[in-house]
Tab-separated table of C-alpha atoms in Angstrom:
chain	number	residue	atom	x	y	z
A	1	UNK	CA	-0.155	-0.183	-0.171
A	2	UNK	CA	3.392	1.930	-0.013
A	3	UNK	CA	2.338	4.193	-3.323
A	4	UNK	CA	-0.519	6.276	-1.634
A	5	UNK	CA	2.705	8.273	-0.729
A	6	UNK	CA	4.753	8.056	-3.493
A	7	UNK	CA	6.853	11.247	-3.656
A	8	UNK	CA	8.370	11.213	-0.176
A	9	UNK	CA	11.761	13.089	-0.415
A	10	UNK	CA	13.169	14.445	3.218
A	11	UNK	CA	12.207	12.174	6.682
A	12	UNK	CA	14.433	9.354	6.018
A	13	UNK	CA	17.282	11.729	5.398
A	14	UNK	CA	16.515	13.931	8.760
A	15	UNK	CA	16.540	10.530	10.414
A	16	UNK	CA	19.775	9.071	9.147
A	17	UNK	CA	21.347	12.569	10.052
A	18	UNK	CA	19.714	12.573	13.505
A	19	UNK	CA	17.859	15.955	13.076
A	20	UNK	CA	14.780	16.843	14.769
A	21	UNK	CA	11.602	18.497	13.348
A	22	UNK	CA	10.435	21.470	15.762
A	23	UNK	CA	6.978	22.756	15.504
A	24	UNK	CA	5.671	26.202	15.873
A	25	UNK	CA	4.260	26.932	19.221
A	26	UNK	CA	2.297	29.640	20.585
A	27	UNK	CA	5.558	31.649	21.772
A	28	UNK	CA	5.449	35.348	22.707
A	29	UNK	CA	4.528	38.118	19.983
A	30	UNK	CA	7.838	39.431	18.934
A	31	UNK	CA	6.423	41.615	15.894
A	32	UNK	CA	3.058	42.340	15.836
A	33	UNK	CA	2.992	42.918	11.779
A	34	UNK	CA	4.709	42.512	9.017
A	35	UNK	CA	6.733	45.400	7.772
A	36	UNK	CA	6.643	44.204	4.163
A	37	UNK	CA	3.960	45.871	1.498
A	38	UNK	CA	1.568	43.322	-0.169
A	39	UNK	CA	3.772	43.086	-3.811
A	40	UNK	CA	0.292	42.300	-5.932
A	41	UNK	CA	-0.973	45.326	-7.417
A	42	UNK	CA	-4.880	45.873	-7.016
A	43	UNK	CA	-5.152	45.352	-10.754
A	44	UNK	CA	-3.789	41.965	-10.715
A	45	UNK	CA	-5.846	40.522	-7.846
A	46	UNK	CA	-9.526	39.575	-8.440
A	47	UNK	CA	-11.371	41.815	-6.271
A	48	UNK	CA	-12.927	39.240	-4.388
A	49	UNK	CA	-9.822	38.326	-3.063
A	50	UNK	CA	-8.111	41.460	-1.867
A	51	UNK	CA	-8.815	41.114	1.718
A	52	UNK	CA	-6.544	37.737	1.272
A	53	UNK	CA	-3.844	39.538	-0.305
A	54	UNK	CA	-3.638	42.794	1.994
A	55	UNK	CA	-4.075	40.610	5.361
A	56	UNK	CA	-1.176	41.718	8.099
A	57	UNK	CA	1.060	38.600	8.584
A	58	UNK	CA	1.481	38.909	12.497
A	59	UNK	CA	5.290	37.424	12.839
A	60	UNK	CA	5.808	35.285	16.539
A	61	UNK	CA	8.598	33.467	18.802
A	62	UNK	CA	8.576	29.803	17.381
A	63	UNK	CA	10.195	28.437	20.373
A	64	UNK	CA	12.812	27.587	18.303
A	65	UNK	CA	16.004	29.799	17.818
A	66	UNK	CA	16.067	31.838	14.986
A	67	UNK	CA	12.590	31.135	13.639
A	68	UNK	CA	9.591	33.092	13.768
A	69	UNK	CA	6.054	31.887	12.808
A	70	UNK	CA	2.627	33.323	11.702
A	71	UNK	CA	-0.934	32.434	10.275
A	72	UNK	CA	-2.210	33.480	7.183
A	73	UNK	CA	-5.819	33.057	6.136
A	74	UNK	CA	-6.960	31.746	2.198
A	75	UNK	CA	-10.556	30.824	0.946
A	76	UNK	CA	-11.414	27.262	1.960
A	77	UNK	CA	-12.640	27.197	-1.275
A	78	UNK	CA	-11.833	29.653	-4.100
A	79	UNK	CA	-15.037	29.425	-6.189
A	80	UNK	CA	-16.363	31.318	-2.787
A	81	UNK	CA	-13.852	33.720	-1.523
A	82	UNK	CA	-16.575	35.165	0.678
A	83	UNK	CA	-17.301	31.937	2.237
A	84	UNK	CA	-15.266	30.492	4.843
A	85	UNK	CA	-11.707	30.849	5.071
A	86	UNK	CA	-8.567	28.641	6.205
A	87	UNK	CA	-5.437	29.030	8.667
A	88	UNK	CA	-2.263	28.267	7.302
A	89	UNK	CA	0.852	28.286	9.300
A	90	UNK	CA	3.908	29.966	8.149
A	91	UNK	CA	7.488	30.164	9.403
A	92	UNK	CA	10.585	31.671	8.588
A	93	UNK	CA	14.076	32.375	9.203
A	94	UNK	CA	15.201	35.967	8.074
A	95	UNK	CA	18.737	36.224	5.868
A	96	UNK	CA	21.525	35.960	8.088
A	97	UNK	CA	23.963	38.080	5.444
A	98	UNK	CA	26.423	39.411	4.424
A	99	UNK	CA	25.282	40.608	1.034
A	100	UNK	CA	22.306	42.189	-0.137
A	101	UNK	CA	19.191	40.368	0.776
A	102	UNK	CA	17.475	39.005	-2.324
A	103	UNK	CA	13.767	38.122	-0.911
A	104	UNK	CA	12.086	34.986	0.368
A	105	UNK	CA	13.102	31.332	-0.747
A	106	UNK	CA	10.057	29.426	0.037
A	107	UNK	CA	10.754	25.437	0.269
A	108	UNK	CA	8.724	22.498	-0.223
A	109	UNK	CA	10.035	18.946	0.859
A	110	UNK	CA	7.353	17.112	-0.957
A	111	UNK	CA	5.039	13.971	0.051
A	112	UNK	CA	2.490	15.429	-0.923
A	113	UNK	CA	1.704	15.654	2.906
A	114	UNK	CA	5.345	16.518	4.019
A	115	UNK	CA	5.544	19.182	6.620
A	116	UNK	CA	7.333	22.379	4.893
A	117	UNK	CA	7.568	23.854	8.484
A	118	UNK	CA	9.455	20.755	9.250
A	119	UNK	CA	11.203	20.673	6.417
A	120	UNK	CA	12.537	24.170	6.983
A	121	UNK	CA	13.227	24.391	10.953
A	122	UNK	CA	14.595	20.692	10.635
A	123	UNK	CA	17.113	20.911	7.378
A	124	UNK	CA	16.712	24.070	5.017
A	125	UNK	CA	16.877	27.071	7.177
A	126	UNK	CA	20.214	25.211	8.916
A	127	UNK	CA	21.393	23.115	6.301
A	128	UNK	CA	21.221	24.781	2.814
A	129	UNK	CA	24.297	26.747	1.730
A	130	UNK	CA	25.195	29.400	3.905
A	131	UNK	CA	25.338	32.094	0.614
A	132	UNK	CA	21.612	30.773	0.225
A	133	UNK	CA	21.000	31.225	3.719
A	134	UNK	CA	22.824	34.754	3.611
A	135	UNK	CA	20.730	36.254	1.076
A	136	UNK	CA	17.140	34.456	1.364
A	137	UNK	CA	14.689	34.710	4.167
A	138	UNK	CA	14.146	30.989	3.957
A	139	UNK	CA	10.311	30.661	4.630
A	140	UNK	CA	7.742	27.924	4.601
A	141	UNK	CA	3.859	27.103	4.651
A	142	UNK	CA	2.350	23.884	5.481
A	143	UNK	CA	-0.064	23.474	2.843
A	144	UNK	CA	-3.613	23.103	3.390
A	145	UNK	CA	-4.397	19.625	4.945
A	146	UNK	CA	-0.908	19.190	6.224
A	147	UNK	CA	0.607	19.368	9.809
A	148	UNK	CA	-0.208	22.522	11.209
A	149	UNK	CA	-2.305	23.758	8.368
A	150	UNK	CA	-5.956	22.427	9.362
A	151	UNK	CA	-4.371	18.807	9.233
A	152	UNK	CA	-6.619	15.704	7.370
A	153	UNK	CA	-7.113	13.127	9.740
A	154	UNK	CA	-8.311	9.854	9.275
A	155	UNK	CA	-7.514	6.830	11.622
A	156	UNK	CA	-6.639	6.265	15.188
A	157	UNK	CA	-3.320	5.037	16.056
A	158	UNK	CA	-4.485	1.539	16.537
A	159	UNK	CA	-6.368	1.479	13.167
A	160	UNK	CA	-3.153	2.693	11.043
A	161	UNK	CA	-1.533	-0.443	12.630
A	162	UNK	CA	-3.836	-2.341	11.452
A	163	UNK	CA	-4.025	-0.911	7.964
A	164	UNK	CA	-0.090	-0.890	7.217
A	165	UNK	CA	-0.278	-4.546	8.031
A	166	UNK	CA	-3.150	-5.675	5.658
A	167	UNK	CA	-1.723	-8.221	3.128
A	168	UNK	CA	-1.007	-5.596	0.355
A	169	UNK	CA	-0.338	-8.831	-1.827
A	170	UNK	CA	-3.413	-10.540	-2.367
A	171	UNK	CA	-3.605	-14.362	-3.177
A	172	UNK	CA	-7.013	-15.145	-3.029
A	173	UNK	CA	-10.447	-13.602	-3.473
A	174	UNK	CA	-10.778	-13.366	0.372
A	175	UNK	CA	-7.755	-11.508	0.822
A	176	UNK	CA	-8.439	-9.143	-1.931
A	177	UNK	CA	-11.976	-8.519	-0.263
A	178	UNK	CA	-9.791	-7.731	2.559
A	179	UNK	CA	-7.724	-5.085	0.933
A	180	UNK	CA	-10.412	-3.385	-0.694
A	181	UNK	CA	-12.012	-3.385	2.324
A	182	UNK	CA	-8.878	-1.784	4.227
A	183	UNK	CA	-8.993	0.987	1.168
A	184	UNK	CA	-12.692	1.878	2.249
A	185	UNK	CA	-12.616	2.054	5.981
A	186	UNK	CA	-9.377	4.335	5.336
A	187	UNK	CA	-11.478	6.470	3.073
A	188	UNK	CA	-14.659	6.249	5.496
A	189	UNK	CA	-12.401	7.762	8.098
A	190	UNK	CA	-10.815	10.605	6.482
A	191	UNK	CA	-14.625	11.460	5.229
A	192	UNK	CA	-15.886	11.431	8.807
A	193	UNK	CA	-13.068	13.171	10.412
A	194	UNK	CA	-12.299	15.500	7.976
A	195	UNK	CA	-14.797	16.045	5.414
A	196	UNK	CA	-15.061	19.974	5.070
A	197	UNK	CA	-11.439	20.207	3.643
A	198	UNK	CA	-11.008	17.085	1.559
A	199	UNK	CA	-12.865	18.721	-1.479
A	200	UNK	CA	-10.324	21.409	-1.032
A	201	UNK	CA	-6.607	20.133	-0.797
A	202	UNK	CA	-5.508	20.475	-4.741
A	203	UNK	CA	-2.136	21.195	-5.407
A	204	UNK	CA	-3.999	24.088	-7.451
A	205	UNK	CA	-5.532	25.690	-4.455
A	206	UNK	CA	-2.594	24.943	-2.717
A	207	UNK	CA	-0.297	26.944	-5.138
A	208	UNK	CA	-2.761	29.836	-5.072
A	209	UNK	CA	-2.089	29.757	-1.079
A	210	UNK	CA	1.254	30.278	-1.871
A	211	UNK	CA	0.913	33.613	-4.499
A	212	UNK	CA	-1.052	35.001	-1.321
A	213	UNK	CA	2.109	34.463	0.861
A	214	UNK	CA	4.589	35.935	-1.639
A	215	UNK	CA	2.261	39.016	-1.403
A	216	UNK	CA	1.957	39.202	2.087
A	217	UNK	CA	6.260	38.495	1.933
A	218	UNK	CA	6.402	41.608	-0.348
A	219	UNK	CA	8.077	39.970	-3.198
A	220	UNK	CA	7.380	40.680	-6.629
A	221	UNK	CA	8.060	37.341	-7.811
A	222	UNK	CA	8.275	34.157	-5.930
A	223	UNK	CA	11.386	32.032	-5.459
A	224	UNK	CA	11.269	28.415	-4.569
A	225	UNK	CA	12.758	24.736	-4.218
A	226	UNK	CA	10.048	22.062	-4.370
A	227	UNK	CA	11.154	18.649	-3.820
A	228	UNK	CA	9.567	15.654	-5.206
A	229	UNK	CA	5.859	16.505	-4.882
A	230	UNK	CA	6.984	19.765	-4.605
A	231	UNK	CA	8.001	20.141	-8.228
A	232	UNK	CA	4.457	19.185	-9.106
A	233	UNK	CA	3.412	22.273	-6.835
A	234	UNK	CA	6.342	24.462	-8.035
A	235	UNK	CA	5.502	23.718	-11.916
A	236	UNK	CA	1.757	24.322	-10.968
A	237	UNK	CA	2.462	28.001	-9.564
A	238	UNK	CA	4.396	28.635	-12.946
A	239	UNK	CA	1.322	27.582	-14.897
A	240	UNK	CA	-1.127	29.791	-12.630
A	241	UNK	CA	1.308	32.478	-12.430
A	242	UNK	CA	4.224	32.762	-14.941
A	243	UNK	CA	4.384	36.465	-14.659
A	244	UNK	CA	5.009	36.293	-11.007
A	245	UNK	CA	7.300	33.126	-11.123
A	246	UNK	CA	11.063	33.839	-9.956
A	247	UNK	CA	13.666	31.483	-9.587
A	248	UNK	CA	12.204	27.837	-9.573
A	249	UNK	CA	14.223	25.022	-8.672
A	250	UNK	CA	12.265	21.432	-9.172
A	251	UNK	CA	14.471	18.659	-7.650
A	252	UNK	CA	13.519	15.209	-8.415
A	253	UNK	CA	10.835	16.074	-10.839
A	254	UNK	CA	6.854	14.928	-11.420
A	255	UNK	CA	5.713	14.493	-14.974
A	256	UNK	CA	2.130	16.150	-14.800
A	257	UNK	CA	1.113	14.829	-17.988
A	258	UNK	CA	0.902	11.289	-16.721
A	259	UNK	CA	-2.511	9.530	-15.747
A	260	UNK	CA	-2.284	7.689	-12.318
A	261	UNK	CA	-1.832	4.404	-14.065
A	262	UNK	CA	1.074	5.195	-16.051
A	263	UNK	CA	2.987	7.118	-13.197
A	264	UNK	CA	2.424	4.604	-10.536
A	265	UNK	CA	3.978	1.640	-13.467
A	266	UNK	CA	6.594	4.262	-13.879
A	267	UNK	CA	7.610	4.319	-10.346
A	268	UNK	CA	7.323	0.652	-9.781
A	269	UNK	CA	10.123	0.634	-12.374
A	270	UNK	CA	11.916	3.344	-10.688
A	271	UNK	CA	12.077	1.424	-7.549
A	272	UNK	CA	13.350	-1.574	-8.986
A	273	UNK	CA	16.099	0.038	-10.322
A	274	UNK	CA	17.117	1.605	-7.433
A	275	UNK	CA	16.537	-2.087	-5.859
A	276	UNK	CA	19.110	-3.300	-8.769
A	277	UNK	CA	21.572	-0.581	-7.917
A	278	UNK	CA	21.208	-1.782	-3.766
A	279	UNK	CA	21.471	-5.509	-4.844
A	280	UNK	CA	24.510	-4.628	-7.358
A	281	UNK	CA	26.476	-3.172	-4.084
A	282	UNK	CA	25.172	-5.761	-1.559
A	283	UNK	CA	26.245	-8.391	-3.214
A	284	UNK	CA	29.828	-7.348	-3.299
A	285	UNK	CA	30.082	-7.292	0.453
A	286	UNK	CA	30.314	-10.228	3.024
A	287	UNK	CA	27.906	-9.254	4.840
A	288	UNK	CA	25.023	-9.030	2.139
A	289	UNK	CA	22.165	-10.938	3.528
A	290	UNK	CA	20.768	-11.973	0.144
A	291	UNK	CA	23.740	-13.649	-1.255
A	292	UNK	CA	27.453	-12.983	-3.028
A	293	UNK	CA	26.568	-13.684	-6.665
A	294	UNK	CA	24.180	-11.242	-8.567
A	295	UNK	CA	21.448	-8.477	-8.248
A	296	UNK	CA	18.742	-10.938	-9.920
A	297	UNK	CA	19.577	-13.699	-7.087
A	298	UNK	CA	19.277	-10.903	-4.775
A	299	UNK	CA	15.944	-10.359	-6.049
A	300	UNK	CA	14.801	-13.622	-5.710
A	301	UNK	CA	16.316	-14.108	-2.284
A	302	UNK	CA	14.454	-10.989	-1.307
A	303	UNK	CA	11.166	-12.528	-2.590
A	304	UNK	CA	11.522	-15.642	-0.551
A	305	UNK	CA	12.055	-13.514	2.508
A	306	UNK	CA	8.789	-11.910	1.627
A	307	UNK	CA	6.866	-14.937	0.759
A	308	UNK	CA	7.983	-16.399	4.046
A	309	UNK	CA	6.839	-13.463	5.825
A	310	UNK	CA	3.786	-13.353	4.384
A	311	UNK	CA	3.299	-17.296	5.222
A	312	UNK	CA	4.654	-16.501	8.888
A	313	UNK	CA	5.171	-12.962	10.778
A	314	UNK	CA	8.148	-12.757	12.505
A	315	UNK	CA	8.697	-11.193	16.175
A	316	UNK	CA	9.958	-7.495	16.388
A	317	UNK	CA	10.283	-7.106	19.942
A	318	UNK	CA	6.633	-5.293	20.646
A	319	UNK	CA	3.199	-6.657	19.759
A	320	UNK	CA	3.375	-5.689	15.939
A	321	UNK	CA	4.827	-8.884	14.127
A	322	UNK	CA	6.788	-8.163	10.584
A	323	UNK	CA	4.650	-9.767	7.877
A	324	UNK	CA	5.263	-9.065	4.160
A	325	UNK	CA	3.468	-5.771	4.064
A	326	UNK	CA	5.474	-4.229	6.617
A	327	UNK	CA	8.811	-5.785	5.186
A	328	UNK	CA	8.271	-4.493	2.136
A	329	UNK	CA	7.303	-1.044	3.135
A	330	UNK	CA	11.169	-1.200	5.193
A	331	UNK	CA	12.914	-2.103	2.026
A	332	UNK	CA	11.386	0.663	0.058
A	333	UNK	CA	12.216	3.104	2.838
A	334	UNK	CA	16.006	2.214	2.402
A	335	UNK	CA	15.511	3.167	-1.455
A	336	UNK	CA	15.028	6.409	-1.275
A	337	UNK	CA	18.897	7.221	0.265
A	338	UNK	CA	21.777	5.123	-0.693
A	339	UNK	CA	23.593	6.155	3.060
A	340	UNK	CA	20.560	4.147	4.204
A	341	UNK	CA	21.853	0.523	2.547
A	342	UNK	CA	24.092	-0.593	5.670
A	343	UNK	CA	20.952	-0.202	7.691
A	344	UNK	CA	18.912	-2.485	5.389
A	345	UNK	CA	21.692	-4.747	5.230
A	346	UNK	CA	21.433	-5.179	9.036
A	347	UNK	CA	17.700	-5.159	9.062
A	348	UNK	CA	17.510	-7.965	6.177
A	349	UNK	CA	19.709	-10.245	8.107
A	350	UNK	CA	17.737	-10.038	11.382
A	351	UNK	CA	14.996	-10.625	9.647
A	352	UNK	CA	16.469	-13.969	8.348
A	353	UNK	CA	17.321	-14.787	12.120
A	354	UNK	CA	13.820	-14.375	13.049
A	355	UNK	CA	14.094	-10.173	14.411
A	356	UNK	CA	12.009	-8.340	12.563
A	357	UNK	CA	12.545	-5.181	14.573
A	358	UNK	CA	15.135	-3.549	12.189
A	359	UNK	CA	12.947	-3.375	9.131
A	360	UNK	CA	9.753	-2.476	11.408
A	361	UNK	CA	12.198	0.376	12.412
A	362	UNK	CA	12.336	1.347	8.447
A	363	UNK	CA	8.651	1.323	7.882
A	364	UNK	CA	7.710	3.124	10.834
A	365	UNK	CA	10.214	5.966	9.807
A	366	UNK	CA	8.514	5.487	6.590
A	367	UNK	CA	4.984	5.983	7.871
A	368	UNK	CA	6.028	8.668	10.366
A	369	UNK	CA	4.987	6.600	13.441
A	370	UNK	CA	5.988	7.675	16.598
A	371	UNK	CA	7.035	4.847	19.811
A	372	UNK	CA	3.969	5.854	20.986
A	373	UNK	CA	2.219	4.253	18.423
A	374	UNK	CA	0.776	7.817	17.294
A	375	UNK	CA	1.285	8.668	13.322
A	376	UNK	CA	1.917	12.249	11.826
A	377	UNK	CA	-0.594	13.486	9.436
A	378	UNK	CA	1.650	12.676	6.230
A	379	UNK	CA	-0.016	9.303	5.095
A	380	UNK	CA	-3.731	11.108	5.406
A	381	UNK	CA	-2.991	14.051	3.622
A	382	UNK	CA	-1.158	11.951	0.834
A	383	UNK	CA	-4.140	10.127	0.001
A	384	UNK	CA	-6.447	13.597	0.054
A	385	UNK	CA	-3.922	15.535	-2.147
A	386	UNK	CA	-3.562	12.160	-4.852
A	387	UNK	CA	-7.165	11.349	-5.176
A	388	UNK	CA	-8.366	14.866	-5.751
A	389	UNK	CA	-5.259	15.732	-7.919
A	390	UNK	CA	-6.146	12.964	-10.760
A	391	UNK	CA	-8.889	10.530	-11.431
A	392	UNK	CA	-8.007	6.640	-9.759
A	393	UNK	CA	-5.312	4.440	-11.541
A	394	UNK	CA	-7.839	1.572	-10.754
A	395	UNK	CA	-11.804	1.623	-9.931
A	396	UNK	CA	-12.224	-2.372	-9.530
A	397	UNK	CA	-9.994	-5.119	-8.432
A	398	UNK	CA	-10.575	-6.834	-11.816
A	399	UNK	CA	-8.637	-3.790	-13.286
A	400	UNK	CA	-5.720	-4.339	-11.183
A	401	UNK	CA	-5.578	-8.071	-11.817
A	402	UNK	CA	-5.624	-7.190	-15.680
A	403	UNK	CA	-2.611	-4.633	-15.319
A	404	UNK	CA	-0.833	-6.912	-12.892
A	405	UNK	CA	1.761	-8.653	-15.864
A	406	UNK	CA	2.679	-4.825	-16.652
A	407	UNK	CA	3.555	-3.915	-13.051
A	408	UNK	CA	5.248	-7.173	-12.566
A	409	UNK	CA	7.109	-6.789	-15.471
A	410	UNK	CA	8.393	-3.334	-14.330
A	411	UNK	CA	9.243	-4.835	-11.113
A	412	UNK	CA	9.597	-8.350	-9.777
A	413	UNK	CA	10.327	-7.514	-6.455
A	414	UNK	CA	7.627	-4.853	-6.168
A	415	UNK	CA	5.331	-5.167	-9.039
A	416	UNK	CA	2.116	-6.732	-7.494
A	417	UNK	CA	2.204	-4.447	-4.537
A	418	UNK	CA	2.446	-1.493	-6.239
A	419	UNK	CA	-0.368	-2.346	-8.445
A	420	UNK	CA	-2.428	-3.166	-5.522
A	421	UNK	CA	-1.613	-0.108	-3.702
A	422	UNK	CA	-2.810	2.011	-6.739
A	423	UNK	CA	-6.672	0.790	-6.320
A	424	UNK	CA	-6.818	3.122	-2.839
A	425	UNK	CA	-8.552	6.269	-4.604
A	426	UNK	CA	-11.129	4.014	-5.964
A	427	UNK	CA	-12.853	4.544	-2.682
A	428	UNK	CA	-12.100	7.925	-2.311
A	429	UNK	CA	-15.290	10.131	-1.234
A	430	UNK	CA	-14.169	13.173	-3.114
A	431	UNK	CA	-14.225	13.005	-6.745
A	432	UNK	CA	-10.837	14.258	-8.411
A	433	UNK	CA	-10.916	17.630	-9.932
A	434	UNK	CA	-7.679	17.412	-11.571
A	435	UNK	CA	-6.690	15.674	-14.553
A	436	UNK	CA	-3.423	14.639	-16.475
A	437	UNK	CA	-2.259	17.709	-18.558
A	438	UNK	CA	1.546	19.076	-20.205
A	439	UNK	CA	2.525	22.812	-18.380
A	440	UNK	CA	4.132	24.915	-20.452
A	441	UNK	CA	4.135	27.976	-18.291
A	442	UNK	CA	4.558	30.000	-21.111
A	443	UNK	CA	6.086	33.471	-20.265
A	444	UNK	CA	7.934	32.191	-16.806
A	445	UNK	CA	11.467	33.098	-15.930
A	446	UNK	CA	13.990	30.378	-16.689
A	447	UNK	CA	13.095	27.256	-14.460
A	448	UNK	CA	15.756	24.606	-13.223
A	449	UNK	CA	14.472	21.025	-13.621
A	450	UNK	CA	16.605	18.320	-11.826
A	451	UNK	CA	16.591	14.657	-12.287
A	452	UNK	CA	18.512	11.845	-11.029
A	453	UNK	CA	19.157	8.683	-12.934
A	454	UNK	CA	18.444	6.116	-10.805
A	455	UNK	CA	16.139	7.949	-8.530
A	456	UNK	CA	13.282	5.495	-7.401
A	457	UNK	CA	10.269	7.614	-6.534
A	458	UNK	CA	10.639	9.807	-9.385
A	459	UNK	CA	12.124	8.579	-12.743
A	460	UNK	CA	14.742	10.306	-14.583
A	461	UNK	CA	12.394	10.617	-17.301
A	462	UNK	CA	9.948	12.486	-15.676
A	463	UNK	CA	12.490	15.070	-15.376
A	464	UNK	CA	13.169	14.996	-18.894
A	465	UNK	CA	9.604	15.348	-19.616
A	466	UNK	CA	9.091	18.283	-18.037
A	467	UNK	CA	11.868	20.112	-18.576
A	468	UNK	CA	10.905	19.657	-21.868
A	469	UNK	CA	7.035	20.922	-21.225
A	470	UNK	CA	8.250	24.080	-19.607
A	471	UNK	CA	8.942	26.660	-22.059
A	472	UNK	CA	11.801	27.831	-19.949
A	473	UNK	CA	12.530	24.614	-18.714
A	474	UNK	CA	16.350	23.777	-18.026
A	475	UNK	CA	17.326	20.102	-17.578
A	476	UNK	CA	19.904	19.262	-14.905
A	477	UNK	CA	20.932	15.723	-14.319
A	478	UNK	CA	22.870	14.055	-11.182
A	479	UNK	CA	23.969	10.328	-12.402
A	480	UNK	CA	23.562	8.414	-9.238
A	481	UNK	CA	21.528	6.803	-7.043
A	482	UNK	CA	18.953	8.217	-4.177
A	483	UNK	CA	15.775	10.642	-4.103
A	484	UNK	CA	16.659	14.454	-5.378
A	485	UNK	CA	20.036	16.021	-5.811
A	486	UNK	CA	20.368	19.121	-4.052
A	487	UNK	CA	22.269	19.147	-1.109
A	488	UNK	CA	23.533	15.165	-1.291
A	489	UNK	CA	26.879	15.763	-1.788
A	490	UNK	CA	27.342	16.661	-5.359
A	491	UNK	CA	29.675	19.773	-5.631
A	492	UNK	CA	28.915	20.179	-9.317
A	493	UNK	CA	24.525	19.972	-8.264
A	494	UNK	CA	24.857	22.204	-5.794
A	495	UNK	CA	27.161	24.887	-7.450
A	496	UNK	CA	24.932	25.011	-10.478
A	497	UNK	CA	21.282	25.153	-8.215
A	498	UNK	CA	23.514	27.798	-5.846
A	499	UNK	CA	24.623	29.925	-8.944
A	500	UNK	CA	21.273	29.946	-10.214
A	501	UNK	CA	19.688	30.985	-6.663
A	502	UNK	CA	21.972	33.867	-6.020
A	503	UNK	CA	22.866	35.059	-9.615
A	504	UNK	CA	19.647	34.448	-11.506
A	505	UNK	CA	21.777	32.381	-14.153
A	506	UNK	CA	20.267	29.063	-14.830
A	507	UNK	CA	22.913	25.908	-15.502
A	508	UNK	CA	22.857	24.992	-19.713
A	509	UNK	CA	20.144	23.271	-20.464
A	510	UNK	CA	21.060	19.199	-20.478
A	511	UNK	CA	24.402	20.031	-17.958
A	512	UNK	CA	25.140	16.410	-16.276
A	513	UNK	CA	26.936	15.937	-12.777
A	514	UNK	CA	27.941	13.215	-11.256
């Protein structure tokens, strides 16, 4: 069921680095109002939205050193701007200097459903290159329905535990019914707990929220770094507001022209590519639990492990046992970042000896499950955004069965599970409002699109496609492993992006780095 949240980018990296994500507390008021003047002219803003574009941001202490937090309002429904409003959480860390301040740099880590404020406070505003942080106010807004911005809620912790353990590779009609029932229960829980907001968490609406924030920050143009799903959000902003698009970096790009089924199948192949890279590295090491022969043999051994766990889950040291579903999720989690490969080898070795705690820990990091059994809302927001942005990949179990050969060809390891995971939006209580389409963003300034050749979650060909669609797209390629490229150790990539953010000069289209 893991492809309900396909565009994850930051949590594994943060966990590996030992960084903590700090939230905004009420704090004490330090600045009574924003000193910025809204940058959108009256003629550029519909009259019905004027009050939103002219509101004041009251900045307060977040309780996290160096950061300020605020709350802005946006229409719950942009078609009814005089109706209910939604409150959205914002945070910033002001430019440190030296050098002349360029403006604000908005960041989004992906998901969909990832907390942008968590990413800002836990990484971007302290881990981005010093020269970038010196000249930009680092800013984040949690998208509607996410984290601090009226989060979508669906299940209790114990219900979510049960949900993550449902067999995602059904072998008979009874298991198909159980999986479909789990999807239905998830969707029903979302409707019961978050029915009012569910129709209004689309990427288009979030992009419009970003334009309000741009104006409130006093910026004529939006400068932005979006990773993974954040690339779709950034491209959507450029499509809606090309004249207000500044320096946009889209790292780990999505292809907005693809229907859900093709996107899911491509991603299945992406994770297979990443696994083959892991397996090829693993079999060269004496401690590889998947043998020391070939990557194809390693895949067979992993499938054997999954089959054994499907038949008989193993102990983990707590009440939950490790079955095939959680084990698969644990392996998938480690595919996002090659620095997690040693941890995965250790976890697989332990699982072969009957200890499932290592793979369970990886799965919990993927689902953002806390040790006390509570979950962040990422999985709920992920489904809510994905299911409203595109029509479902499949609407019946028969359609999944028919498509299975194509998915299993794309990945003998993950194909079956990814195919069945694609059924989740079939039962969603809100009809999709988005459709697959090419994004040109005619009139936008140069946009840098970054692709990694062995990216599991956003396959490289998606970056090629998006860069080709955008009228001002410039493709920057990282020849390597892992999900996204900026800040992952390539001086070539970082220099190219830093130069663009600081000087406005994009890398030459087609530039390659390793």
